Amino acid sequence: MPLNVLIGTYNLNQRLLNQELTSWLFPLSTSSPSLLEKPDIIAIGFQEFNEYPNAFLNINSETRIKHCEGMIERAIYNCTRERYYQVTRSIFVGLALVIYVRDELINQIKDVEVEQIGVGPMWIGNKGAIVVRLIIFIDSSRENVNSVCFVCAHLAPHSKNVLKRNKDFQSIIQRLSTPYKKKYDTMYDNDYVFFFGDLNYRIELNYLKNPSLTISRLMNLLNTNQHQLVLPFDQLNIERKRGRVFNGFQEGEVKFSPTYKYYVDTFDSFNFSKRIPGWYHKPVSALFTINFIPPNIKTTNVTINIKIDKWRVVKKVIGNIFTRIAGLLWWLFGTRRGIKLFFVLITSILISWYFINLLLIKYRGKS
């Protein structure tokens, strides 16, 4: 049973989503409606979808995700004229993942599992992943199932932190374990896995110490839409060739320029002044076709040995606690409202202490 899967990933840079999404989610429909192949499953991931430190404290997250959902659902209906059901949505600090399925598929969903993994300092959720696994019946007998796993991630930033991004990926797959009847112990035990998000891999100018790729040449290639000549210098491609990350994964053909860093409110003007560009979001918008397979039939010869992190539950608890602590401290000392509240509290405490001392002095004098 073939299914079409549409995946989109969007870093909102802590801004409220104000872009019409039809041309982004369904680019073919704007050029030729007849080319549009309606997806059966739609997975949309967001990064930095809420302001910091509000995201750490889950302030306004519900309001923002409802706003995003409204715009997504409007775009879906405008292009498909069909009803899609939201099977799950998950919010984890600055990450959000929303998944929809077509009307006729909703009764085939047997189960939905959600996991959240923080890979920031002390396992806080400023960087990490949301993982959703759909368990879907594959035949009319409703006895056999396949699992489709979606991983929306935000990995470590900055060009030099390639090894940290690799470590973040390894940490995610080692700490992911939401087994369905002990059949799917790791991410690789699923029948299908889609990994996407703001992966933060950049263009490596010094790869193989090649003197031909300088900043000026890079600017010229990107500004003239010759991004195919830049792909060999993509850090993610380099690390995959070295076998360090995403073993067993396949990537579709990249037909778009790097997705970062543009000047704000532009889509074709790279900002080279602060950061090296990169294909942060792969896939940005991709339509996959998957064929559900009978149980016990292996579809790949790749053997991946994953060492499950036995401390994953402890790390999750610690990470959640420190996420809230970090958010509270950031809010108190890093925002105007927090600083004002802090000084009001301190002033109130000092004034109260002053009057309490006066009362104690008077009481002692009378006694």
mmCIF file of C-alpha atoms in Angstrom:
data_model
loop_
_atom_site.group_PDB
_atom_site.id
_atom_site.type_symbol
_atom_site.label_atom_id
_atom_site.label_comp_id
_atom_site.label_asym_id
_atom_site.label_seq_id
_atom_site.Cartn_x
_atom_site.Cartn_y
_atom_site.Cartn_z
ATOM 1 C CA MET A 1 0.000 0.000 0.000
ATOM 2 C CA PRO A 2 1.864 3.124 -1.173
ATOM 3 C CA LEU A 3 1.563 6.293 0.872
ATOM 4 C CA ASN A 4 2.732 9.808 0.077
ATOM 5 C CA VAL A 5 4.462 11.624 2.924
ATOM 6 C CA LEU A 6 4.968 15.392 2.889
ATOM 7 C CA ILE A 7 7.550 16.830 5.278
ATOM 8 C CA GLY A 8 8.240 20.489 5.982
ATOM 9 C CA THR A 9 10.656 22.104 8.433
ATOM 10 C CA TYR A 10 10.739 25.789 9.343
ATOM 11 C CA ASN A 11 12.938 27.787 11.746
ATOM 12 C CA LEU A 12 10.820 30.768 12.791
ATOM 13 C CA ASN A 13 13.707 32.605 14.481
ATOM 14 C CA GLN A 14 11.424 33.201 17.510
ATOM 15 C CA ARG A 15 9.013 35.204 15.351
ATOM 16 C CA LEU A 16 5.286 34.732 14.970
ATOM 17 C CA LEU A 17 4.528 32.901 11.735
ATOM 18 C CA ASN A 18 3.107 35.444 9.296
ATOM 19 C CA GLN A 19 3.842 33.830 5.933
ATOM 20 C CA GLU A 20 1.192 32.330 3.686
ATOM 21 C CA LEU A 21 2.201 28.655 3.533
ATOM 22 C CA THR A 22 0.521 27.368 0.374
ATOM 23 C CA SER A 23 3.456 27.967 -1.972
ATOM 24 C CA TRP A 24 5.878 26.547 0.599
ATOM 25 C CA LEU A 25 4.001 23.343 1.396
ATOM 26 C CA PHE A 26 2.618 22.754 -2.097
ATOM 27 C CA PRO A 27 4.962 24.458 -4.581
ATOM 28 C CA LEU A 28 3.709 22.321 -7.481
ATOM 29 C CA SER A 29 0.127 23.436 -6.969
ATOM 30 C CA THR A 30 1.019 27.060 -7.686
ATOM 31 C CA SER A 31 2.575 26.245 -11.060
ATOM 32 C CA SER A 32 0.261 23.466 -12.182
ATOM 33 C CA PRO A 33 -2.519 22.041 -9.992
ATOM 34 C CA SER A 34 -2.517 18.856 -12.051
ATOM 35 C CA LEU A 35 1.005 18.088 -10.828
ATOM 36 C CA LEU A 36 -0.057 18.063 -7.189
ATOM 37 C CA GLU A 37 -0.029 14.580 -5.696
ATOM 38 C CA LYS A 38 -2.011 14.737 -2.500
ATOM 39 C CA PRO A 39 -0.058 13.545 0.529
ATOM 40 C CA ASP A 40 -1.462 10.922 2.871
ATOM 41 C CA ILE A 41 0.649 12.046 5.833
ATOM 42 C CA ILE A 42 1.842 15.607 6.462
ATOM 43 C CA ALA A 43 4.520 16.266 9.096
ATOM 44 C CA ILE A 44 5.482 19.873 9.821
ATOM 45 C CA GLY A 45 8.316 20.664 12.215
ATOM 46 C CA PHE A 46 9.206 24.058 13.673
ATOM 47 C CA GLN A 47 12.341 25.253 15.409
ATOM 48 C CA GLU A 48 12.603 28.401 17.540
ATOM 49 C CA PHE A 49 8.865 28.769 17.156
ATOM 50 C CA ASN A 50 8.547 30.645 20.464
ATOM 51 C CA GLU A 51 10.519 33.489 21.988
ATOM 52 C CA TYR A 52 13.243 32.766 24.519
ATOM 53 C CA PRO A 53 13.050 32.488 27.497
ATOM 54 C CA ASN A 54 9.269 31.986 27.158
ATOM 55 C CA ALA A 55 9.864 28.695 25.362
ATOM 56 C CA PHE A 56 11.770 27.313 28.361
ATOM 57 C CA LEU A 57 8.796 28.044 30.613
ATOM 58 C CA ASN A 58 6.128 27.046 28.075
ATOM 59 C CA ILE A 59 4.722 30.585 28.095
ATOM 60 C CA ASN A 60 2.594 31.425 25.024
ATOM 61 C CA SER A 61 3.590 28.120 23.386
ATOM 62 C CA GLU A 62 -0.017 26.944 23.140
ATOM 63 C CA THR A 63 -1.145 30.217 21.557
ATOM 64 C CA ARG A 64 1.675 30.157 19.028
ATOM 65 C CA ILE A 65 1.207 26.550 17.973
ATOM 66 C CA LYS A 66 -2.530 27.092 17.462
ATOM 67 C CA HIS A 67 -1.686 30.044 15.226
ATOM 68 C CA CYS A 68 0.711 27.862 13.210
ATOM 69 C CA GLU A 69 -1.838 25.056 12.982
ATOM 70 C CA GLY A 70 -4.452 27.429 11.617
ATOM 71 C CA MET A 71 -2.137 28.569 8.834
ATOM 72 C CA ILE A 72 -1.079 24.995 8.019
ATOM 73 C CA GLU A 73 -4.659 23.739 7.869
ATOM 74 C CA ARG A 74 -5.691 26.666 5.686
ATOM 75 C CA ALA A 75 -2.888 25.883 3.229
ATOM 76 C CA ILE A 76 -3.757 22.176 3.198
ATOM 77 C CA TYR A 77 -7.412 22.813 2.448
ATOM 78 C CA ASN A 78 -6.677 25.469 -0.184
ATOM 79 C CA CYS A 79 -4.617 22.978 -2.178
ATOM 80 C CA THR A 80 -6.274 19.629 -1.532
ATOM 81 C CA ARG A 81 -9.916 20.545 -0.836
ATOM 82 C CA GLU A 82 -9.888 17.534 1.456
ATOM 83 C CA ARG A 83 -10.166 17.057 5.171
ATOM 84 C CA TYR A 84 -7.061 16.109 7.114
ATOM 85 C CA TYR A 85 -7.045 15.040 10.746
ATOM 86 C CA GLN A 86 -4.387 16.058 13.221
ATOM 87 C CA VAL A 87 -3.198 12.831 14.841
ATOM 88 C CA THR A 88 -0.721 14.468 17.206
ATOM 89 C CA ARG A 89 1.186 17.599 18.027
ATOM 90 C CA SER A 90 4.075 18.013 20.434
ATOM 91 C CA ILE A 91 5.850 21.053 21.880
ATOM 92 C CA PHE A 92 9.316 20.839 23.409
ATOM 93 C CA VAL A 93 10.902 24.188 24.343
ATOM 94 C CA GLY A 94 11.557 25.795 20.915
ATOM 95 C CA LEU A 95 10.592 22.718 18.899
ATOM 96 C CA ALA A 96 7.127 21.810 17.668
ATOM 97 C CA LEU A 97 5.928 18.925 15.507
ATOM 98 C CA VAL A 98 2.437 18.622 14.024
ATOM 99 C CA ILE A 99 1.249 15.590 12.035
ATOM 100 C CA TYR A 100 -1.881 15.264 9.887
ATOM 101 C CA VAL A 101 -3.314 12.320 7.953
ATOM 102 C CA ARG A 102 -5.975 12.070 5.260
ATOM 103 C CA ASP A 103 -9.534 11.248 6.216
ATOM 104 C CA GLU A 104 -9.404 7.690 4.844
ATOM 105 C CA LEU A 105 -6.203 6.897 6.754
ATOM 106 C CA ILE A 106 -7.343 7.930 10.214
ATOM 107 C CA ASN A 107 -8.939 4.553 11.008
ATOM 108 C CA GLN A 108 -5.718 2.756 10.082
ATOM 109 C CA ILE A 109 -3.737 4.486 12.831
ATOM 110 C CA LYS A 110 -3.372 1.923 15.597
ATOM 111 C CA ASP A 111 -1.188 3.898 17.977
ATOM 112 C CA VAL A 112 0.829 7.116 18.310
ATOM 113 C CA GLU A 113 3.962 7.388 20.443
ATOM 114 C CA VAL A 114 5.759 10.642 21.286
ATOM 115 C CA GLU A 115 9.204 11.171 22.808
ATOM 116 C CA GLN A 116 11.129 14.364 23.603
ATOM 117 C CA ILE A 117 14.915 14.411 23.948
ATOM 118 C CA GLY A 118 17.057 17.337 25.118
ATOM 119 C CA VAL A 119 20.727 17.448 24.126
ATOM 120 C CA GLY A 120 21.697 20.897 25.409
ATOM 121 C CA PRO A 121 23.930 21.483 28.474
ATOM 122 C CA MET A 122 22.687 19.270 31.326
ATOM 123 C CA TRP A 123 20.329 17.755 28.719
ATOM 124 C CA ILE A 124 18.118 20.842 28.628
ATOM 125 C CA GLY A 125 15.811 21.283 25.662
ATOM 126 C CA ASN A 126 17.301 24.316 23.927
ATOM 127 C CA LYS A 127 18.600 21.736 21.448
ATOM 128 C CA GLY A 128 17.153 18.288 20.934
ATOM 129 C CA ALA A 129 14.408 16.416 19.135
ATOM 130 C CA ILE A 130 10.742 15.505 19.091
ATOM 131 C CA VAL A 131 10.092 11.959 17.917
ATOM 132 C CA VAL A 132 6.681 10.697 16.809
ATOM 133 C CA ARG A 133 6.037 7.101 15.844
ATOM 134 C CA LEU A 134 2.830 6.139 14.031
ATOM 135 C CA ILE A 135 1.807 2.496 14.219
ATOM 136 C CA ILE A 136 -0.339 1.841 11.133
ATOM 137 C CA PHE A 137 -2.336 -1.203 10.054
ATOM 138 C CA ILE A 138 -1.089 -2.417 6.679
ATOM 139 C CA ASP A 139 -3.900 -4.750 5.638
ATOM 140 C CA SER A 140 -7.612 -5.315 6.058
ATOM 141 C CA SER A 141 -7.073 -8.021 8.669
ATOM 142 C CA ARG A 142 -5.871 -5.319 11.093
ATOM 143 C CA GLU A 143 -3.348 -7.765 12.489
ATOM 144 C CA ASN A 144 -0.126 -6.602 10.842
ATOM 145 C CA VAL A 145 1.370 -3.169 11.407
ATOM 146 C CA ASN A 146 4.229 -0.999 10.176
ATOM 147 C CA SER A 147 5.826 1.883 12.039
ATOM 148 C CA VAL A 148 6.548 5.290 10.519
ATOM 149 C CA CYS A 149 8.884 7.399 12.652
ATOM 150 C CA PHE A 150 9.324 11.184 12.356
ATOM 151 C CA VAL A 151 12.242 12.935 14.067
ATOM 152 C CA CYS A 152 12.206 16.744 14.156
ATOM 153 C CA ALA A 153 15.558 17.944 15.520
ATOM 154 C CA HIS A 154 17.519 21.086 16.278
ATOM 155 C CA LEU A 155 21.251 20.384 16.591
ATOM 156 C CA ALA A 156 24.201 22.413 17.896
ATOM 157 C CA PRO A 157 24.931 25.729 16.107
ATOM 158 C CA HIS A 158 28.118 27.386 14.793
ATOM 159 C CA SER A 159 30.336 26.244 11.954
ATOM 160 C CA LYS A 160 33.111 24.798 14.128
ATOM 161 C CA ASN A 161 30.801 22.507 16.134
ATOM 162 C CA VAL A 162 30.597 19.657 13.622
ATOM 163 C CA LEU A 163 31.563 17.029 16.190
ATOM 164 C CA LYS A 164 28.997 18.416 18.644
ATOM 165 C CA ARG A 165 26.282 18.061 15.988
ATOM 166 C CA ASN A 166 27.406 14.496 15.370
ATOM 167 C CA LYS A 167 27.275 13.865 19.117
ATOM 168 C CA ASP A 168 23.775 15.359 19.319
ATOM 169 C CA PHE A 169 22.594 12.967 16.611
ATOM 170 C CA GLN A 170 24.140 9.986 18.392
ATOM 171 C CA SER A 171 22.615 11.075 21.693
ATOM 172 C CA ILE A 172 19.161 11.301 20.128
ATOM 173 C CA ILE A 173 19.256 7.808 18.652
ATOM 174 C CA GLN A 174 20.793 6.308 21.811
ATOM 175 C CA ARG A 175 18.195 7.846 24.105
ATOM 176 C CA LEU A 176 15.196 7.146 21.890
ATOM 177 C CA SER A 177 13.392 4.058 23.079
ATOM 178 C CA THR A 178 9.605 3.952 23.074
ATOM 179 C CA PRO A 179 9.140 0.284 22.178
ATOM 180 C CA TYR A 180 5.840 -0.859 20.763
ATOM 181 C CA LYS A 181 5.357 -4.360 22.190
ATOM 182 C CA LYS A 182 9.172 -4.589 22.305
ATOM 183 C CA LYS A 183 9.312 -4.683 18.506
ATOM 184 C CA TYR A 184 10.867 -1.256 17.987
ATOM 185 C CA ASP A 185 13.672 -0.907 20.507
ATOM 186 C CA THR A 186 15.640 1.767 18.632
ATOM 187 C CA MET A 187 15.021 4.311 15.918
ATOM 188 C CA TYR A 188 16.457 1.933 13.317
ATOM 189 C CA ASP A 189 13.953 -0.774 14.236
ATOM 190 C CA ASN A 190 11.135 1.224 12.666
ATOM 191 C CA ASP A 191 9.996 0.348 9.172
ATOM 192 C CA TYR A 192 10.405 3.953 7.979
ATOM 193 C CA VAL A 193 12.271 6.865 9.552
ATOM 194 C CA PHE A 194 12.243 10.510 8.450
ATOM 195 C CA PHE A 195 14.812 12.747 10.151
ATOM 196 C CA PHE A 196 14.516 16.481 9.510
ATOM 197 C CA GLY A 197 14.781 19.891 11.148
ATOM 198 C CA ASP A 198 17.405 22.564 11.692
ATOM 199 C CA LEU A 199 20.465 20.323 11.598
ATOM 200 C CA ASN A 200 22.842 23.320 11.531
ATOM 201 C CA TYR A 201 25.486 21.733 9.277
ATOM 202 C CA ARG A 202 27.312 24.439 7.302
ATOM 203 C CA ILE A 203 29.483 24.710 4.227
ATOM 204 C CA GLU A 204 33.046 23.664 5.074
ATOM 205 C CA LEU A 205 35.381 26.098 3.353
ATOM 206 C CA ASN A 206 38.517 24.249 4.457
ATOM 207 C CA TYR A 207 37.416 20.780 3.360
ATOM 208 C CA LEU A 208 40.481 18.944 2.021
ATOM 209 C CA LYS A 209 42.238 22.315 2.278
ATOM 210 C CA ASN A 210 40.788 23.164 -1.120
ATOM 211 C CA PRO A 211 41.874 26.717 -1.984
ATOM 212 C CA SER A 212 39.248 27.057 -4.723
ATOM 213 C CA LEU A 213 36.357 27.681 -2.318
ATOM 214 C CA THR A 214 36.811 31.061 -0.712
ATOM 215 C CA ILE A 215 34.147 33.320 0.746
ATOM 216 C CA SER A 216 34.101 35.439 -2.404
ATOM 217 C CA ARG A 217 33.776 32.389 -4.669
ATOM 218 C CA LEU A 218 31.109 30.925 -2.393
ATOM 219 C CA MET A 219 29.139 34.176 -2.557
ATOM 220 C CA ASN A 220 29.390 34.172 -6.333
ATOM 221 C CA LEU A 221 28.259 30.538 -6.671
ATOM 222 C CA LEU A 222 25.262 30.987 -4.393
ATOM 223 C CA ASN A 223 24.214 34.316 -5.852
ATOM 224 C CA THR A 224 24.252 32.774 -9.346
ATOM 225 C CA ASN A 225 22.298 29.641 -8.300
ATOM 226 C CA GLN A 226 25.247 27.287 -8.791
ATOM 227 C CA HIS A 227 24.642 25.541 -5.480
ATOM 228 C CA GLN A 228 25.333 22.096 -6.963
ATOM 229 C CA LEU A 229 29.029 23.027 -7.069
ATOM 230 C CA VAL A 230 28.888 23.768 -3.347
ATOM 231 C CA LEU A 231 27.237 20.507 -2.223
ATOM 232 C CA PRO A 232 30.543 18.559 -1.939
ATOM 233 C CA PHE A 233 31.538 21.030 0.785
ATOM 234 C CA ASP A 234 28.372 20.483 2.828
ATOM 235 C CA GLN A 235 29.410 19.355 6.320
ATOM 236 C CA LEU A 236 26.544 16.873 6.530
ATOM 237 C CA ASN A 237 27.560 15.192 3.272
ATOM 238 C CA ILE A 238 31.172 15.089 4.462
ATOM 239 C CA GLU A 239 30.261 13.513 7.805
ATOM 240 C CA ARG A 240 27.956 10.974 6.174
ATOM 241 C CA LYS A 241 30.727 9.894 3.792
ATOM 242 C CA ARG A 242 32.990 9.416 6.784
ATOM 243 C CA GLY A 243 30.338 7.188 8.381
ATOM 244 C CA ARG A 244 29.938 9.357 11.464
ATOM 245 C CA VAL A 245 26.235 10.214 11.232
ATOM 246 C CA PHE A 246 23.015 9.105 9.532
ATOM 247 C CA ASN A 247 24.290 5.657 8.653
ATOM 248 C CA GLY A 248 21.690 3.849 6.579
ATOM 249 C CA PHE A 249 19.813 7.034 5.684
ATOM 250 C CA GLN A 250 19.178 8.209 2.140
ATOM 251 C CA GLU A 251 18.808 11.807 1.087
ATOM 252 C CA GLY A 252 16.827 13.038 -1.869
ATOM 253 C CA GLU A 253 18.313 15.207 -4.573
ATOM 254 C CA VAL A 254 18.983 18.720 -3.276
ATOM 255 C CA LYS A 255 17.488 21.173 -5.755
ATOM 256 C CA PHE A 256 17.594 24.306 -3.645
ATOM 257 C CA SER A 257 20.175 26.765 -2.373
ATOM 258 C CA PRO A 258 21.349 26.789 1.253
ATOM 259 C CA THR A 259 18.582 27.766 3.641
ATOM 260 C CA TYR A 260 20.713 29.950 5.922
ATOM 261 C CA LYS A 261 21.571 32.711 6.545
ATOM 262 C CA TYR A 262 19.424 35.219 4.677
ATOM 263 C CA TYR A 263 18.771 38.808 5.566
ATOM 264 C CA VAL A 264 15.520 39.068 7.498
ATOM 265 C CA ASP A 265 12.394 39.192 5.312
ATOM 266 C CA THR A 266 14.291 38.119 2.182
ATOM 267 C CA PHE A 267 14.530 34.790 0.368
ATOM 268 C CA ASP A 268 17.423 35.418 -2.005
ATOM 269 C CA SER A 269 19.910 37.663 -0.166
ATOM 270 C CA PHE A 270 22.534 35.792 1.847
ATOM 271 C CA ASN A 271 24.017 37.426 4.923
ATOM 272 C CA PHE A 272 27.689 36.433 4.826
ATOM 273 C CA SER A 273 28.751 38.903 7.503
ATOM 274 C CA LYS A 274 28.057 36.697 10.530
ATOM 275 C CA ARG A 275 27.820 33.018 9.589
ATOM 276 C CA ILE A 276 28.805 30.626 6.838
ATOM 277 C CA PRO A 277 25.733 29.486 4.834
ATOM 278 C CA GLY A 278 24.485 25.933 5.028
ATOM 279 C CA TRP A 279 21.681 23.541 4.106
ATOM 280 C CA TYR A 280 20.231 23.605 7.604
ATOM 281 C CA HIS A 281 16.849 22.229 6.600
ATOM 282 C CA LYS A 282 16.987 19.050 4.577
ATOM 283 C CA PRO A 283 14.393 18.215 3.461
ATOM 284 C CA VAL A 284 12.790 21.646 3.347
ATOM 285 C CA SER A 285 9.772 20.345 1.473
ATOM 286 C CA ALA A 286 9.889 16.798 0.201
ATOM 287 C CA LEU A 287 7.293 14.344 -1.033
ATOM 288 C CA PHE A 288 8.145 10.739 -0.309
ATOM 289 C CA THR A 289 6.358 7.597 -1.428
ATOM 290 C CA ILE A 290 6.597 4.618 0.903
ATOM 291 C CA ASN A 291 5.286 1.123 0.334
ATOM 292 C CA PHE A 292 4.137 -0.665 3.442
ATOM 293 C CA ILE A 293 5.839 -4.018 3.791
ATOM 294 C CA PRO A 294 4.703 -7.296 5.323
ATOM 295 C CA PRO A 295 6.157 -8.105 8.754
ATOM 296 C CA ASN A 296 9.448 -9.993 9.030
ATOM 297 C CA ILE A 297 10.676 -8.867 5.601
ATOM 298 C CA LYS A 298 13.929 -6.894 5.787
ATOM 299 C CA THR A 299 14.227 -4.040 3.307
ATOM 300 C CA THR A 300 17.832 -3.039 3.924
ATOM 301 C CA ASN A 301 21.180 -4.735 4.258
ATOM 302 C CA VAL A 302 22.501 -2.019 6.553
ATOM 303 C CA THR A 303 23.271 -3.243 10.056
ATOM 304 C CA ILE A 304 23.335 -0.491 12.665
ATOM 305 C CA ASN A 305 24.462 -1.270 16.183
ATOM 306 C CA ILE A 306 22.914 1.170 18.632
ATOM 307 C CA LYS A 307 23.964 1.203 22.256
ATOM 308 C CA ILE A 308 20.897 2.333 24.175
ATOM 309 C CA ASP A 309 21.731 4.882 26.869
ATOM 310 C CA LYS A 310 20.725 3.211 30.138
ATOM 311 C CA TRP A 311 20.622 6.605 31.845
ATOM 312 C CA ARG A 312 18.185 8.103 29.346
ATOM 313 C CA VAL A 313 15.295 8.371 31.831
ATOM 314 C CA VAL A 314 17.485 10.053 34.453
ATOM 315 C CA LYS A 315 18.862 12.469 31.850
ATOM 316 C CA LYS A 316 15.344 13.327 30.730
ATOM 317 C CA VAL A 317 14.230 14.165 34.279
ATOM 318 C CA ILE A 318 17.364 16.228 34.965
ATOM 319 C CA GLY A 319 17.032 17.964 31.610
ATOM 320 C CA ASN A 320 13.406 18.926 32.245
ATOM 321 C CA ILE A 321 14.287 20.341 35.673
ATOM 322 C CA PHE A 322 17.239 22.366 34.415
ATOM 323 C CA THR A 323 15.238 23.576 31.411
ATOM 324 C CA ARG A 324 12.757 25.201 33.779
ATOM 325 C CA ILE A 325 15.519 26.562 36.025
ATOM 326 C CA ALA A 326 17.396 28.028 33.049
ATOM 327 C CA GLY A 327 14.203 29.589 31.737
ATOM 328 C CA LEU A 328 13.327 31.109 35.106
ATOM 329 C CA LEU A 329 16.808 32.588 35.591
ATOM 330 C CA TRP A 330 16.830 33.895 32.026
ATOM 331 C CA TRP A 331 13.401 35.446 32.524
ATOM 332 C CA LEU A 332 14.359 37.048 35.856
ATOM 333 C CA PHE A 333 17.722 38.453 34.804
ATOM 334 C CA GLY A 334 17.476 38.633 31.025
ATOM 335 C CA THR A 335 14.152 40.370 30.416
ATOM 336 C CA ARG A 336 12.947 43.818 31.419
ATOM 337 C CA ARG A 337 9.823 42.439 33.025
ATOM 338 C CA GLY A 338 11.841 39.884 34.961
ATOM 339 C CA ILE A 339 14.400 42.434 36.138
ATOM 340 C CA LYS A 340 11.627 44.779 37.263
ATOM 341 C CA LEU A 341 9.920 41.955 39.125
ATOM 342 C CA PHE A 342 13.223 40.936 40.711
ATOM 343 C CA PHE A 343 13.875 44.453 41.993
ATOM 344 C CA VAL A 344 10.280 44.763 43.201
ATOM 345 C CA LEU A 345 10.657 41.512 45.131
ATOM 346 C CA ILE A 346 14.006 42.530 46.612
ATOM 347 C CA THR A 347 12.668 45.968 47.526
ATOM 348 C CA SER A 348 9.556 44.438 49.085
ATOM 349 C CA ILE A 349 11.656 42.016 51.106
ATOM 350 C CA LEU A 350 13.963 44.791 52.355
ATOM 351 C CA ILE A 351 11.057 47.082 53.270
ATOM 352 C CA SER A 352 9.254 44.243 55.026
ATOM 353 C CA TRP A 353 12.413 43.327 56.899
ATOM 354 C CA TYR A 354 12.868 46.981 57.942
ATOM 355 C CA PHE A 355 9.355 47.270 59.383
ATOM 356 C CA ILE A 356 9.589 43.880 61.070
ATOM 357 C CA ASN A 357 12.777 45.038 62.785
ATOM 358 C CA LEU A 358 11.028 48.244 63.919
ATOM 359 C CA LEU A 359 8.188 46.224 65.407
ATOM 360 C CA LEU A 360 10.645 43.899 67.139
ATOM 361 C CA ILE A 361 12.546 46.857 68.605
ATOM 362 C CA LYS A 362 9.314 48.406 69.933
ATOM 363 C CA TYR A 363 8.182 45.070 71.346
ATOM 364 C CA ARG A 364 11.506 44.520 73.099
ATOM 365 C CA GLY A 365 11.414 48.092 74.446
ATOM 366 C CA LYS A 366 7.996 47.544 76.017
ATOM 367 C CA SER A 367 9.047 44.270 77.552
#
